[in-house]
Amino acid sequence: MFQKAMSTFSERVDSLIQSGKTDLNKAENGISLCIKTLSKLQKQVDQKDFDNIQSEIEFFRNIKPLPMSYLIYFTEVRSCELMLPKAGKSHKIRFLEKEIKKINKFFSANNSFVNYMEQNHNYLDYEFFSRKGRRDFSFSPTINYYQNPEFATSHDMLWSKVQALYRYIHYIREKLELIQPGSSGDFRERQPNLLVWSGSKISLVEMIYALYHAGDINHGTTDLKTLCSAFEDIFNIKLDNFYKTYGEIKARKDPRAKYLYQIASKLEAKMRKDDEK
Protein backbone atom coordinates (compact mmCIF):
# COMPACT_ATOMS: atom_id res chain seq x y z
CA MET A 1 0.00 0.00 0.00
CA PHE A 2 3.05 2.26 0.16
CA GLN A 3 4.27 1.72 -3.41
CA LYS A 4 2.79 4.88 -4.93
CA ALA A 5 4.07 7.18 -2.18
CA MET A 6 7.56 5.65 -2.27
CA SER A 7 7.77 5.70 -6.05
CA THR A 8 6.83 9.38 -6.10
CA PHE A 9 9.33 10.13 -3.34
CA SER A 10 12.19 8.34 -5.13
CA GLU A 11 11.51 10.20 -8.37
CA ARG A 12 11.33 13.58 -6.65
CA VAL A 13 14.42 13.11 -4.49
CA ASP A 14 16.45 11.96 -7.51
CA SER A 15 15.23 14.98 -9.49
CA LEU A 16 16.16 17.27 -6.59
CA ILE A 17 19.67 15.82 -6.27
CA GLN A 18 20.21 16.20 -10.04
CA SER A 19 19.02 19.81 -10.05
CA GLY A 20 21.44 22.69 -10.30
CA LYS A 21 20.30 24.21 -7.01
CA THR A 22 22.74 25.06 -4.24
CA ASP A 23 23.33 22.46 -1.53
CA LEU A 24 21.44 24.63 0.95
CA ASN A 25 18.40 24.93 -1.33
CA LYS A 26 18.50 21.20 -2.04
CA ALA A 27 18.59 20.51 1.69
CA GLU A 28 15.67 22.82 2.48
CA ASN A 29 13.55 21.46 -0.35
CA GLY A 30 14.56 17.92 0.58
CA ILE A 31 13.51 18.38 4.21
CA SER A 32 10.08 19.55 3.09
CA LEU A 33 9.71 16.61 0.69
CA CYS A 34 10.73 14.08 3.36
CA ILE A 35 8.37 15.47 5.99
CA LYS A 36 5.44 15.37 3.56
CA THR A 37 6.26 11.78 2.58
CA LEU A 38 6.64 10.62 6.19
CA SER A 39 3.36 12.30 7.12
CA LYS A 40 1.66 10.52 4.24
CA LEU A 41 3.12 7.16 5.32
CA GLN A 42 2.04 7.73 8.92
CA LYS A 43 -1.53 8.49 7.83
CA GLN A 44 -1.60 5.28 5.79
CA VAL A 45 -0.39 3.26 8.78
CA ASP A 46 -2.97 4.95 11.05
CA GLN A 47 -5.81 4.26 8.61
CA LYS A 48 -4.87 0.70 7.71
CA ASP A 49 -2.50 -1.17 9.97
CA PHE A 50 -0.25 -4.00 8.82
CA ASP A 51 -1.69 -7.37 7.84
CA ASN A 52 0.96 -9.32 9.76
CA ILE A 53 4.19 -8.91 11.70
CA GLN A 54 6.33 -9.60 8.62
CA SER A 55 4.81 -6.70 6.67
CA GLU A 56 5.34 -4.48 9.71
CA ILE A 57 9.02 -5.46 9.90
CA GLU A 58 9.38 -4.87 6.15
CA PHE A 59 7.95 -1.37 6.54
CA PHE A 60 10.13 -0.28 9.45
CA ARG A 61 13.28 -1.90 8.08
CA ASN A 62 13.08 -1.10 4.36
CA ILE A 63 10.35 1.46 3.61
CA LYS A 64 10.14 4.15 6.28
CA PRO A 65 13.96 4.46 6.59
CA LEU A 66 14.25 5.73 3.00
CA PRO A 67 12.51 9.10 3.51
CA MET A 68 13.61 9.19 7.16
CA SER A 69 17.28 8.76 6.23
CA TYR A 70 17.00 11.52 3.63
CA LEU A 71 15.37 13.76 6.24
CA ILE A 72 18.33 13.22 8.58
CA TYR A 73 20.79 13.62 5.68
CA PHE A 74 19.26 16.87 4.40
CA THR A 75 19.10 18.18 7.98
CA GLU A 76 22.82 17.47 8.43
CA VAL A 77 23.63 19.12 5.10
CA ARG A 78 21.57 22.19 5.97
CA SER A 79 23.30 22.48 9.34
CA CYS A 80 26.71 22.13 7.71
CA GLU A 81 25.95 24.73 5.05
CA LEU A 82 24.80 27.23 7.67
CA MET A 83 27.62 26.60 10.14
CA LEU A 84 30.55 26.21 7.72
CA PRO A 85 32.97 29.14 8.20
CA LYS A 86 32.52 31.73 5.47
CA ALA A 87 36.20 32.57 5.03
CA GLY A 88 39.55 30.84 5.33
CA LYS A 89 40.35 27.47 3.79
CA SER A 90 41.97 26.17 6.95
CA HIS A 91 38.92 27.07 9.06
CA LYS A 92 36.58 25.32 6.61
CA ILE A 93 38.75 22.21 6.43
CA ARG A 94 39.03 22.05 10.23
CA PHE A 95 35.25 22.27 10.54
CA LEU A 96 34.71 19.45 8.02
CA GLU A 97 37.36 17.32 9.71
CA LYS A 98 35.38 17.59 12.95
CA GLU A 99 32.28 16.42 11.07
CA ILE A 100 34.24 13.37 9.85
CA LYS A 101 35.30 12.60 13.43
CA LYS A 102 31.69 12.81 14.62
CA ILE A 103 30.62 10.39 11.88
CA ASN A 104 33.39 7.94 12.80
CA LYS A 105 32.44 8.17 16.47
CA PHE A 106 28.81 7.34 15.62
CA PHE A 107 29.78 4.29 13.55
CA SER A 108 32.16 3.09 16.25
CA ALA A 109 29.46 3.37 18.91
CA ASN A 110 26.96 1.44 16.77
CA ASN A 111 29.35 -1.05 15.22
CA SER A 112 27.41 -4.19 16.23
CA PHE A 113 24.12 -2.95 14.78
CA VAL A 114 25.76 -1.69 11.57
CA ASN A 115 27.42 -5.07 11.13
CA TYR A 116 24.06 -6.83 11.73
CA MET A 117 22.41 -4.77 8.98
CA GLU A 118 25.27 -4.90 6.49
CA GLN A 119 25.48 -8.69 6.83
CA ASN A 120 21.74 -8.77 6.06
CA HIS A 121 20.93 -10.73 9.22
CA ASN A 122 17.31 -11.00 10.32
CA TYR A 123 17.29 -12.96 13.58
CA LEU A 124 16.72 -9.78 15.65
CA ASP A 125 14.33 -8.09 13.24
CA TYR A 126 11.32 -8.71 15.49
CA GLU A 127 13.07 -6.91 18.35
CA PHE A 128 14.48 -4.12 16.19
CA PHE A 129 11.74 -3.45 13.65
CA SER A 130 8.38 -4.34 15.17
CA ARG A 131 6.41 -2.17 17.58
CA LYS A 132 5.94 -5.17 19.86
CA GLY A 133 9.69 -5.68 20.12
CA ARG A 134 12.18 -3.73 22.21
CA ARG A 135 11.02 -0.32 23.43
CA ASP A 136 14.37 0.96 24.68
CA PHE A 137 15.06 3.32 21.81
CA SER A 138 18.71 3.06 20.82
CA PHE A 139 18.92 6.53 19.32
CA SER A 140 17.37 9.75 20.55
CA PRO A 141 16.58 11.78 17.45
CA THR A 142 16.39 15.54 17.24
CA ILE A 143 13.32 15.09 15.04
CA ASN A 144 10.94 14.00 17.80
CA TYR A 145 7.76 14.16 15.72
CA TYR A 146 8.46 10.79 14.18
CA GLN A 147 9.10 9.10 17.50
CA ASN A 148 5.35 8.48 17.84
CA PRO A 149 5.15 4.98 19.44
CA GLU A 150 2.71 3.86 16.75
CA PHE A 151 5.07 4.97 14.00
CA ALA A 152 8.44 3.91 15.38
CA THR A 153 10.34 0.86 16.54
CA SER A 154 13.45 0.67 18.69
CA HIS A 155 15.88 0.71 15.74
CA ASP A 156 14.27 2.09 12.57
CA MET A 157 15.49 5.60 13.42
CA LEU A 158 19.01 4.32 14.09
CA TRP A 159 19.01 2.44 10.77
CA SER A 160 17.85 5.63 9.06
CA LYS A 161 20.72 7.58 10.60
CA VAL A 162 23.25 4.96 9.48
CA GLN A 163 22.07 5.36 5.87
CA ALA A 164 21.95 9.14 6.22
CA LEU A 165 25.55 9.34 7.41
CA TYR A 166 26.76 7.16 4.54
CA ARG A 167 25.38 9.85 2.22
CA TYR A 168 26.71 12.63 4.44
CA ILE A 169 30.24 11.16 4.23
CA HIS A 170 30.21 11.65 0.46
CA TYR A 171 28.86 15.18 0.83
CA ILE A 172 31.69 16.06 3.26
CA ARG A 173 34.33 14.56 1.00
CA GLU A 174 33.03 16.51 -2.00
CA LYS A 175 33.11 19.69 0.11
CA LEU A 176 36.71 19.03 1.10
CA GLU A 177 37.67 18.37 -2.51
CA LEU A 178 36.10 21.65 -3.67
CA ILE A 179 37.81 23.69 -0.96
CA GLN A 180 41.24 22.14 -1.48
CA PRO A 181 41.68 19.45 -4.14
CA GLY A 182 43.33 16.39 -2.66
CA SER A 183 42.49 17.32 0.93
CA SER A 184 39.82 14.63 1.21
CA GLY A 185 42.31 11.87 0.46
CA ASP A 186 43.32 11.41 4.09
CA PHE A 187 39.74 10.68 5.06
CA ARG A 188 38.83 8.22 2.33
CA GLU A 189 38.08 4.66 3.24
CA ARG A 190 40.89 2.27 2.45
CA GLN A 191 40.58 1.34 -1.16
CA PRO A 192 42.50 -1.02 -3.50
CA ASN A 193 44.73 1.39 -5.38
CA LEU A 194 45.56 -1.20 -8.03
CA LEU A 195 41.96 -1.59 -9.20
CA VAL A 196 41.50 0.52 -12.33
CA TRP A 197 38.45 0.40 -14.59
CA SER A 198 39.84 -0.38 -18.03
CA GLY A 199 36.52 -0.59 -19.88
CA SER A 200 34.54 2.34 -21.22
CA LYS A 201 32.89 4.80 -18.85
CA ILE A 202 29.54 4.25 -20.50
CA SER A 203 29.77 0.51 -19.70
CA LEU A 204 30.44 1.24 -16.04
CA VAL A 205 27.50 3.66 -15.88
CA GLU A 206 25.29 1.00 -17.47
CA MET A 207 26.29 -1.47 -14.75
CA ILE A 208 25.77 1.10 -11.97
CA TYR A 209 22.26 1.91 -13.20
CA ALA A 210 21.43 -1.81 -13.37
CA LEU A 211 22.59 -2.33 -9.78
CA TYR A 212 20.70 0.77 -8.64
CA HIS A 213 17.40 -0.35 -10.15
CA ALA A 214 17.88 -3.94 -8.93
CA GLY A 215 17.76 -2.49 -5.40
CA ASP A 216 20.36 -4.92 -4.05
CA ILE A 217 22.70 -2.35 -2.46
CA ASN A 218 21.79 -1.02 1.00
CA HIS A 219 18.37 -2.64 0.50
CA GLY A 220 17.62 -0.28 -2.39
CA THR A 221 17.99 2.83 -0.24
CA THR A 222 21.18 4.27 -1.73
CA ASP A 223 20.90 7.03 -4.33
CA LEU A 224 22.63 7.14 -7.71
CA LYS A 225 25.09 9.85 -6.74
CA THR A 226 26.32 7.89 -3.72
CA LEU A 227 26.55 4.69 -5.75
CA CYS A 228 28.54 6.40 -8.51
CA SER A 229 30.88 7.94 -5.94
CA ALA A 230 31.52 4.50 -4.46
CA PHE A 231 32.42 3.07 -7.88
CA GLU A 232 34.67 6.06 -8.57
CA ASP A 233 36.53 5.25 -5.35
CA ILE A 234 36.82 1.53 -6.07
CA PHE A 235 38.00 1.87 -9.66
CA ASN A 236 39.91 5.18 -9.43
CA ILE A 237 37.86 6.83 -12.14
CA LYS A 238 35.84 10.03 -12.56
CA LEU A 239 32.34 9.67 -14.00
CA ASP A 240 31.35 13.06 -15.34
CA ASN A 241 27.62 13.73 -15.79
CA PHE A 242 26.44 10.14 -15.47
CA TYR A 243 22.82 11.29 -15.96
CA LYS A 244 23.72 12.41 -19.48
CA THR A 245 25.52 9.11 -20.07
CA TYR A 246 22.36 7.26 -19.08
CA GLY A 247 20.49 9.29 -21.70
CA GLU A 248 22.96 8.06 -24.32
CA ILE A 249 22.35 4.47 -23.21
CA LYS A 250 18.58 4.93 -23.53
CA ALA A 251 19.04 6.32 -27.06
CA ARG A 252 20.71 3.11 -28.29
CA LYS A 253 19.02 0.55 -30.50
CA ASP A 254 18.25 -2.81 -28.87
CA PRO A 255 19.87 -4.29 -26.94
CA ARG A 256 20.27 -1.02 -25.06
CA ALA A 257 21.94 -2.71 -22.07
CA LYS A 258 24.71 -3.82 -24.40
CA TYR A 259 27.48 -4.23 -21.82
CA LEU A 260 25.31 -6.24 -19.43
CA TYR A 261 24.25 -8.48 -22.28
CA GLN A 262 27.91 -9.02 -23.26
CA ILE A 263 29.17 -9.92 -19.79
CA ALA A 264 26.16 -12.18 -19.15
CA SER A 265 26.86 -13.98 -22.45
CA LYS A 266 30.53 -14.41 -21.55
CA LEU A 267 29.64 -15.90 -18.17
CA GLU A 268 27.14 -18.29 -19.73
CA ALA A 269 29.78 -19.36 -22.29
CA LYS A 270 32.32 -19.98 -19.51
CA MET A 271 29.87 -22.12 -17.53
CA ARG A 272 28.95 -24.15 -20.61
CA LYS A 273 32.65 -24.73 -21.27
CA ASP A 274 33.13 -25.86 -17.67
CA ASP A 275 30.21 -28.30 -18.02
CA GLU A 276 31.91 -29.91 -21.01
CA LYS A 277 35.05 -30.82 -19.04
mmCIF file of C-alpha atoms in Angstrom:
data_model
loop_
_atom_site.group_PDB
_atom_site.id
_atom_site.type_symbol
_atom_site.label_atom_id
_atom_site.label_comp_id
_atom_site.label_asym_id
_atom_site.label_seq_id
_atom_site.Cartn_x
_atom_site.Cartn_y
_atom_site.Cartn_z
ATOM 1 C CA MET A 1 0.000 0.000 0.000
ATOM 2 C CA PHE A 2 3.048 2.256 0.161
ATOM 3 C CA GLN A 3 4.267 1.717 -3.408
ATOM 4 C CA LYS A 4 2.789 4.884 -4.931
ATOM 5 C CA ALA A 5 4.070 7.183 -2.177
ATOM 6 C CA MET A 6 7.557 5.654 -2.266
ATOM 7 C CA SER A 7 7.766 5.698 -6.048
ATOM 8 C CA THR A 8 6.825 9.381 -6.095
ATOM 9 C CA PHE A 9 9.331 10.131 -3.343
ATOM 10 C CA SER A 10 12.188 8.342 -5.126
ATOM 11 C CA GLU A 11 11.509 10.200 -8.374
ATOM 12 C CA ARG A 12 11.329 13.582 -6.650
ATOM 13 C CA VAL A 13 14.417 13.113 -4.495
ATOM 14 C CA ASP A 14 16.450 11.956 -7.513
ATOM 15 C CA SER A 15 15.234 14.976 -9.486
ATOM 16 C CA LEU A 16 16.157 17.275 -6.594
ATOM 17 C CA ILE A 17 19.668 15.818 -6.273
ATOM 18 C CA GLN A 18 20.208 16.195 -10.038
ATOM 19 C CA SER A 19 19.023 19.807 -10.046
ATOM 20 C CA GLY A 20 21.440 22.690 -10.296
ATOM 21 C CA LYS A 21 20.303 24.211 -7.014
ATOM 22 C CA THR A 22 22.740 25.059 -4.240
ATOM 23 C CA ASP A 23 23.330 22.461 -1.532
ATOM 24 C CA LEU A 24 21.438 24.630 0.947
ATOM 25 C CA ASN A 25 18.404 24.932 -1.330
ATOM 26 C CA LYS A 26 18.503 21.201 -2.035
ATOM 27 C CA ALA A 27 18.587 20.507 1.692
ATOM 28 C CA GLU A 28 15.665 22.822 2.484
ATOM 29 C CA ASN A 29 13.546 21.456 -0.355
ATOM 30 C CA GLY A 30 14.556 17.918 0.585
ATOM 31 C CA ILE A 31 13.512 18.378 4.211
ATOM 32 C CA SER A 32 10.077 19.549 3.086
ATOM 33 C CA LEU A 33 9.706 16.605 0.691
ATOM 34 C CA CYS A 34 10.735 14.078 3.358
ATOM 35 C CA ILE A 35 8.370 15.469 5.989
ATOM 36 C CA LYS A 36 5.441 15.371 3.558
ATOM 37 C CA THR A 37 6.257 11.784 2.583
ATOM 38 C CA LEU A 38 6.639 10.625 6.190
ATOM 39 C CA SER A 39 3.363 12.304 7.124
ATOM 40 C CA LYS A 40 1.665 10.516 4.236
ATOM 41 C CA LEU A 41 3.117 7.164 5.318
ATOM 42 C CA GLN A 42 2.040 7.729 8.915
ATOM 43 C CA LYS A 43 -1.533 8.492 7.829
ATOM 44 C CA GLN A 44 -1.601 5.278 5.789
ATOM 45 C CA VAL A 45 -0.387 3.256 8.783
ATOM 46 C CA ASP A 46 -2.969 4.945 11.048
ATOM 47 C CA GLN A 47 -5.809 4.259 8.612
ATOM 48 C CA LYS A 48 -4.873 0.703 7.713
ATOM 49 C CA ASP A 49 -2.500 -1.169 9.967
ATOM 50 C CA PHE A 50 -0.253 -3.998 8.824
ATOM 51 C CA ASP A 51 -1.691 -7.373 7.844
ATOM 52 C CA ASN A 52 0.957 -9.316 9.765
ATOM 53 C CA ILE A 53 4.187 -8.915 11.699
ATOM 54 C CA GLN A 54 6.327 -9.595 8.615
ATOM 55 C CA SER A 55 4.808 -6.698 6.669
ATOM 56 C CA GLU A 56 5.343 -4.479 9.712
ATOM 57 C CA ILE A 57 9.020 -5.457 9.903
ATOM 58 C CA GLU A 58 9.384 -4.874 6.150
ATOM 59 C CA PHE A 59 7.948 -1.374 6.541
ATOM 60 C CA PHE A 60 10.126 -0.281 9.454
ATOM 61 C CA ARG A 61 13.285 -1.902 8.077
ATOM 62 C CA ASN A 62 13.079 -1.097 4.362
ATOM 63 C CA ILE A 63 10.346 1.458 3.607
ATOM 64 C CA LYS A 64 10.137 4.147 6.278
ATOM 65 C CA PRO A 65 13.964 4.461 6.590
ATOM 66 C CA LEU A 66 14.248 5.725 3.003
ATOM 67 C CA PRO A 67 12.513 9.097 3.508
ATOM 68 C CA MET A 68 13.608 9.187 7.162
ATOM 69 C CA SER A 69 17.278 8.760 6.231
ATOM 70 C CA TYR A 70 17.001 11.517 3.633
ATOM 71 C CA LEU A 71 15.371 13.756 6.239
ATOM 72 C CA ILE A 72 18.331 13.223 8.577
ATOM 73 C CA TYR A 73 20.786 13.624 5.676
ATOM 74 C CA PHE A 74 19.261 16.866 4.403
ATOM 75 C CA THR A 75 19.097 18.177 7.982
ATOM 76 C CA GLU A 76 22.815 17.467 8.431
ATOM 77 C CA VAL A 77 23.626 19.123 5.099
ATOM 78 C CA ARG A 78 21.567 22.188 5.968
ATOM 79 C CA SER A 79 23.295 22.485 9.337
ATOM 80 C CA CYS A 80 26.708 22.125 7.712
ATOM 81 C CA GLU A 81 25.946 24.729 5.047
ATOM 82 C CA LEU A 82 24.799 27.234 7.674
ATOM 83 C CA MET A 83 27.623 26.601 10.142
ATOM 84 C CA LEU A 84 30.549 26.208 7.722
ATOM 85 C CA PRO A 85 32.971 29.139 8.198
ATOM 86 C CA LYS A 86 32.518 31.730 5.466
ATOM 87 C CA ALA A 87 36.202 32.573 5.028
ATOM 88 C CA GLY A 88 39.554 30.840 5.327
ATOM 89 C CA LYS A 89 40.354 27.472 3.786
ATOM 90 C CA SER A 90 41.969 26.165 6.954
ATOM 91 C CA HIS A 91 38.915 27.067 9.064
ATOM 92 C CA LYS A 92 36.582 25.324 6.610
ATOM 93 C CA ILE A 93 38.746 22.209 6.431
ATOM 94 C CA ARG A 94 39.033 22.052 10.229
ATOM 95 C CA PHE A 95 35.246 22.265 10.538
ATOM 96 C CA LEU A 96 34.714 19.448 8.019
ATOM 97 C CA GLU A 97 37.364 17.317 9.710
ATOM 98 C CA LYS A 98 35.383 17.593 12.950
ATOM 99 C CA GLU A 99 32.284 16.420 11.072
ATOM 100 C CA ILE A 100 34.237 13.369 9.851
ATOM 101 C CA LYS A 101 35.297 12.602 13.429
ATOM 102 C CA LYS A 102 31.686 12.808 14.618
ATOM 103 C CA ILE A 103 30.623 10.389 11.885
ATOM 104 C CA ASN A 104 33.395 7.936 12.797
ATOM 105 C CA LYS A 105 32.440 8.168 16.475
ATOM 106 C CA PHE A 106 28.810 7.343 15.623
ATOM 107 C CA PHE A 107 29.776 4.286 13.547
ATOM 108 C CA SER A 108 32.162 3.093 16.247
ATOM 109 C CA ALA A 109 29.463 3.374 18.910
ATOM 110 C CA ASN A 110 26.959 1.436 16.767
ATOM 111 C CA ASN A 111 29.347 -1.050 15.217
ATOM 112 C CA SER A 112 27.414 -4.190 16.229
ATOM 113 C CA PHE A 113 24.123 -2.953 14.780
ATOM 114 C CA VAL A 114 25.756 -1.692 11.567
ATOM 115 C CA ASN A 115 27.417 -5.073 11.127
ATOM 116 C CA TYR A 116 24.061 -6.832 11.725
ATOM 117 C CA MET A 117 22.412 -4.771 8.982
ATOM 118 C CA GLU A 118 25.270 -4.898 6.487
ATOM 119 C CA GLN A 119 25.479 -8.693 6.833
ATOM 120 C CA ASN A 120 21.744 -8.774 6.059
ATOM 121 C CA HIS A 121 20.935 -10.731 9.224
ATOM 122 C CA ASN A 122 17.314 -10.995 10.318
ATOM 123 C CA TYR A 123 17.286 -12.964 13.580
ATOM 124 C CA LEU A 124 16.720 -9.776 15.648
ATOM 125 C CA ASP A 125 14.331 -8.093 13.241
ATOM 126 C CA TYR A 126 11.322 -8.712 15.491
ATOM 127 C CA GLU A 127 13.070 -6.912 18.353
ATOM 128 C CA PHE A 128 14.480 -4.118 16.192
ATOM 129 C CA PHE A 129 11.737 -3.448 13.647
ATOM 130 C CA SER A 130 8.376 -4.338 15.165
ATOM 131 C CA ARG A 131 6.409 -2.174 17.576
ATOM 132 C CA LYS A 132 5.943 -5.174 19.864
ATOM 133 C CA GLY A 133 9.692 -5.679 20.124
ATOM 134 C CA ARG A 134 12.179 -3.729 22.207
ATOM 135 C CA ARG A 135 11.016 -0.324 23.433
ATOM 136 C CA ASP A 136 14.374 0.956 24.681
ATOM 137 C CA PHE A 137 15.063 3.323 21.814
ATOM 138 C CA SER A 138 18.711 3.063 20.821
ATOM 139 C CA PHE A 139 18.921 6.526 19.317
ATOM 140 C CA SER A 140 17.374 9.747 20.552
ATOM 141 C CA PRO A 141 16.581 11.777 17.446
ATOM 142 C CA THR A 142 16.389 15.538 17.245
ATOM 143 C CA ILE A 143 13.325 15.088 15.042
ATOM 144 C CA ASN A 144 10.942 13.999 17.799
ATOM 145 C CA TYR A 145 7.764 14.163 15.725
ATOM 146 C CA TYR A 146 8.456 10.789 14.175
ATOM 147 C CA GLN A 147 9.105 9.104 17.497
ATOM 148 C CA ASN A 148 5.354 8.479 17.842
ATOM 149 C CA PRO A 149 5.149 4.983 19.443
ATOM 150 C CA GLU A 150 2.709 3.860 16.751
ATOM 151 C CA PHE A 151 5.068 4.973 14.000
ATOM 152 C CA ALA A 152 8.438 3.910 15.376
ATOM 153 C CA THR A 153 10.344 0.858 16.537
ATOM 154 C CA SER A 154 13.451 0.672 18.687
ATOM 155 C CA HIS A 155 15.881 0.713 15.739
ATOM 156 C CA ASP A 156 14.267 2.095 12.572
ATOM 157 C CA MET A 157 15.491 5.605 13.424
ATOM 158 C CA LEU A 158 19.006 4.320 14.094
ATOM 159 C CA TRP A 159 19.009 2.442 10.768
ATOM 160 C CA SER A 160 17.854 5.633 9.064
ATOM 161 C CA LYS A 161 20.719 7.584 10.599
ATOM 162 C CA VAL A 162 23.249 4.959 9.483
ATOM 163 C CA GLN A 163 22.074 5.357 5.875
ATOM 164 C CA ALA A 164 21.948 9.142 6.222
ATOM 165 C CA LEU A 165 25.548 9.335 7.410
ATOM 166 C CA TYR A 166 26.761 7.161 4.541
ATOM 167 C CA ARG A 167 25.383 9.854 2.223
ATOM 168 C CA TYR A 168 26.709 12.628 4.441
ATOM 169 C CA ILE A 169 30.241 11.163 4.233
ATOM 170 C CA HIS A 170 30.209 11.648 0.455
ATOM 171 C CA TYR A 171 28.860 15.181 0.828
ATOM 172 C CA ILE A 172 31.694 16.062 3.259
ATOM 173 C CA ARG A 173 34.326 14.564 1.003
ATOM 174 C CA GLU A 174 33.033 16.506 -2.000
ATOM 175 C CA LYS A 175 33.107 19.693 0.105
ATOM 176 C CA LEU A 176 36.707 19.034 1.098
ATOM 177 C CA GLU A 177 37.668 18.371 -2.509
ATOM 178 C CA LEU A 178 36.104 21.647 -3.674
ATOM 179 C CA ILE A 179 37.815 23.694 -0.964
ATOM 180 C CA GLN A 180 41.239 22.140 -1.483
ATOM 181 C CA PRO A 181 41.677 19.446 -4.142
ATOM 182 C CA GLY A 182 43.327 16.386 -2.660
ATOM 183 C CA SER A 183 42.491 17.317 0.931
ATOM 184 C CA SER A 184 39.817 14.633 1.212
ATOM 185 C CA GLY A 185 42.309 11.873 0.465
ATOM 186 C CA ASP A 186 43.319 11.412 4.085
ATOM 187 C CA PHE A 187 39.740 10.680 5.059
ATOM 188 C CA ARG A 188 38.834 8.222 2.333
ATOM 189 C CA GLU A 189 38.083 4.664 3.240
ATOM 190 C CA ARG A 190 40.894 2.273 2.448
ATOM 191 C CA GLN A 191 40.584 1.335 -1.162
ATOM 192 C CA PRO A 192 42.499 -1.024 -3.495
ATOM 193 C CA ASN A 193 44.726 1.391 -5.376
ATOM 194 C CA LEU A 194 45.560 -1.197 -8.032
ATOM 195 C CA LEU A 195 41.961 -1.588 -9.200
ATOM 196 C CA VAL A 196 41.499 0.516 -12.334
ATOM 197 C CA TRP A 197 38.450 0.403 -14.589
ATOM 198 C CA SER A 198 39.839 -0.383 -18.028
ATOM 199 C CA GLY A 199 36.519 -0.591 -19.876
ATOM 200 C CA SER A 200 34.543 2.337 -21.225
ATOM 201 C CA LYS A 201 32.894 4.804 -18.854
ATOM 202 C CA ILE A 202 29.536 4.247 -20.504
ATOM 203 C CA SER A 203 29.773 0.506 -19.697
ATOM 204 C CA LEU A 204 30.435 1.243 -16.042
ATOM 205 C CA VAL A 205 27.500 3.663 -15.878
ATOM 206 C CA GLU A 206 25.293 0.996 -17.470
ATOM 207 C CA MET A 207 26.289 -1.473 -14.749
ATOM 208 C CA ILE A 208 25.772 1.105 -11.973
ATOM 209 C CA TYR A 209 22.263 1.907 -13.198
ATOM 210 C CA ALA A 210 21.430 -1.810 -13.369
ATOM 211 C CA LEU A 211 22.586 -2.332 -9.780
ATOM 212 C CA TYR A 212 20.698 0.767 -8.644
ATOM 213 C CA HIS A 213 17.397 -0.349 -10.149
ATOM 214 C CA ALA A 214 17.879 -3.938 -8.928
ATOM 215 C CA GLY A 215 17.763 -2.491 -5.404
ATOM 216 C CA ASP A 216 20.363 -4.919 -4.053
ATOM 217 C CA ILE A 217 22.697 -2.352 -2.461
ATOM 218 C CA ASN A 218 21.789 -1.024 1.000
ATOM 219 C CA HIS A 219 18.373 -2.643 0.504
ATOM 220 C CA GLY A 220 17.620 -0.276 -2.385
ATOM 221 C CA THR A 221 17.987 2.827 -0.242
ATOM 222 C CA THR A 222 21.179 4.270 -1.734
ATOM 223 C CA ASP A 223 20.897 7.035 -4.325
ATOM 224 C CA LEU A 224 22.627 7.138 -7.706
ATOM 225 C CA LYS A 225 25.090 9.846 -6.742
ATOM 226 C CA THR A 226 26.323 7.887 -3.718
ATOM 227 C CA LEU A 227 26.546 4.692 -5.755
ATOM 228 C CA CYS A 228 28.539 6.399 -8.512
ATOM 229 C CA SER A 229 30.881 7.945 -5.936
ATOM 230 C CA ALA A 230 31.522 4.496 -4.462
ATOM 231 C CA PHE A 231 32.420 3.066 -7.878
ATOM 232 C CA GLU A 232 34.667 6.061 -8.568
ATOM 233 C CA ASP A 233 36.532 5.251 -5.347
ATOM 234 C CA ILE A 234 36.825 1.529 -6.073
ATOM 235 C CA PHE A 235 38.004 1.873 -9.660
ATOM 236 C CA ASN A 236 39.913 5.180 -9.434
ATOM 237 C CA ILE A 237 37.860 6.834 -12.142
ATOM 238 C CA LYS A 238 35.844 10.034 -12.555
ATOM 239 C CA LEU A 239 32.340 9.670 -13.997
ATOM 240 C CA ASP A 240 31.347 13.062 -15.335
ATOM 241 C CA ASN A 241 27.622 13.734 -15.786
ATOM 242 C CA PHE A 242 26.437 10.142 -15.471
ATOM 243 C CA TYR A 243 22.819 11.286 -15.957
ATOM 244 C CA LYS A 244 23.717 12.415 -19.478
ATOM 245 C CA THR A 245 25.520 9.106 -20.074
ATOM 246 C CA TYR A 246 22.357 7.260 -19.079
ATOM 247 C CA GLY A 247 20.492 9.292 -21.702
ATOM 248 C CA GLU A 248 22.964 8.063 -24.317
ATOM 249 C CA ILE A 249 22.351 4.471 -23.212
ATOM 250 C CA LYS A 250 18.581 4.931 -23.528
ATOM 251 C CA ALA A 251 19.040 6.317 -27.063
ATOM 252 C CA ARG A 252 20.706 3.109 -28.289
ATOM 253 C CA LYS A 253 19.024 0.552 -30.499
ATOM 254 C CA ASP A 254 18.252 -2.813 -28.874
ATOM 255 C CA PRO A 255 19.874 -4.288 -26.938
ATOM 256 C CA ARG A 256 20.271 -1.019 -25.059
ATOM 257 C CA ALA A 257 21.938 -2.706 -22.066
ATOM 258 C CA LYS A 258 24.711 -3.821 -24.403
ATOM 259 C CA TYR A 259 27.476 -4.234 -21.820
ATOM 260 C CA LEU A 260 25.311 -6.238 -19.428
ATOM 261 C CA TYR A 261 24.251 -8.482 -22.280
ATOM 262 C CA GLN A 262 27.913 -9.020 -23.265
ATOM 263 C CA ILE A 263 29.169 -9.920 -19.794
ATOM 264 C CA ALA A 264 26.164 -12.179 -19.153
ATOM 265 C CA SER A 265 26.857 -13.979 -22.450
ATOM 266 C CA LYS A 266 30.530 -14.411 -21.554
ATOM 267 C CA LEU A 267 29.640 -15.901 -18.168
ATOM 268 C CA GLU A 268 27.144 -18.288 -19.731
ATOM 269 C CA ALA A 269 29.776 -19.364 -22.291
ATOM 270 C CA LYS A 270 32.317 -19.981 -19.512
ATOM 271 C CA MET A 271 29.870 -22.123 -17.526
ATOM 272 C CA ARG A 272 28.953 -24.154 -20.613
ATOM 273 C CA LYS A 273 32.648 -24.726 -21.269
ATOM 274 C CA ASP A 274 33.127 -25.857 -17.669
ATOM 275 C CA ASP A 275 30.214 -28.301 -18.023
ATOM 276 C CA GLU A 276 31.915 -29.910 -21.010
ATOM 277 C CA LYS A 277 35.047 -30.818 -19.039
#
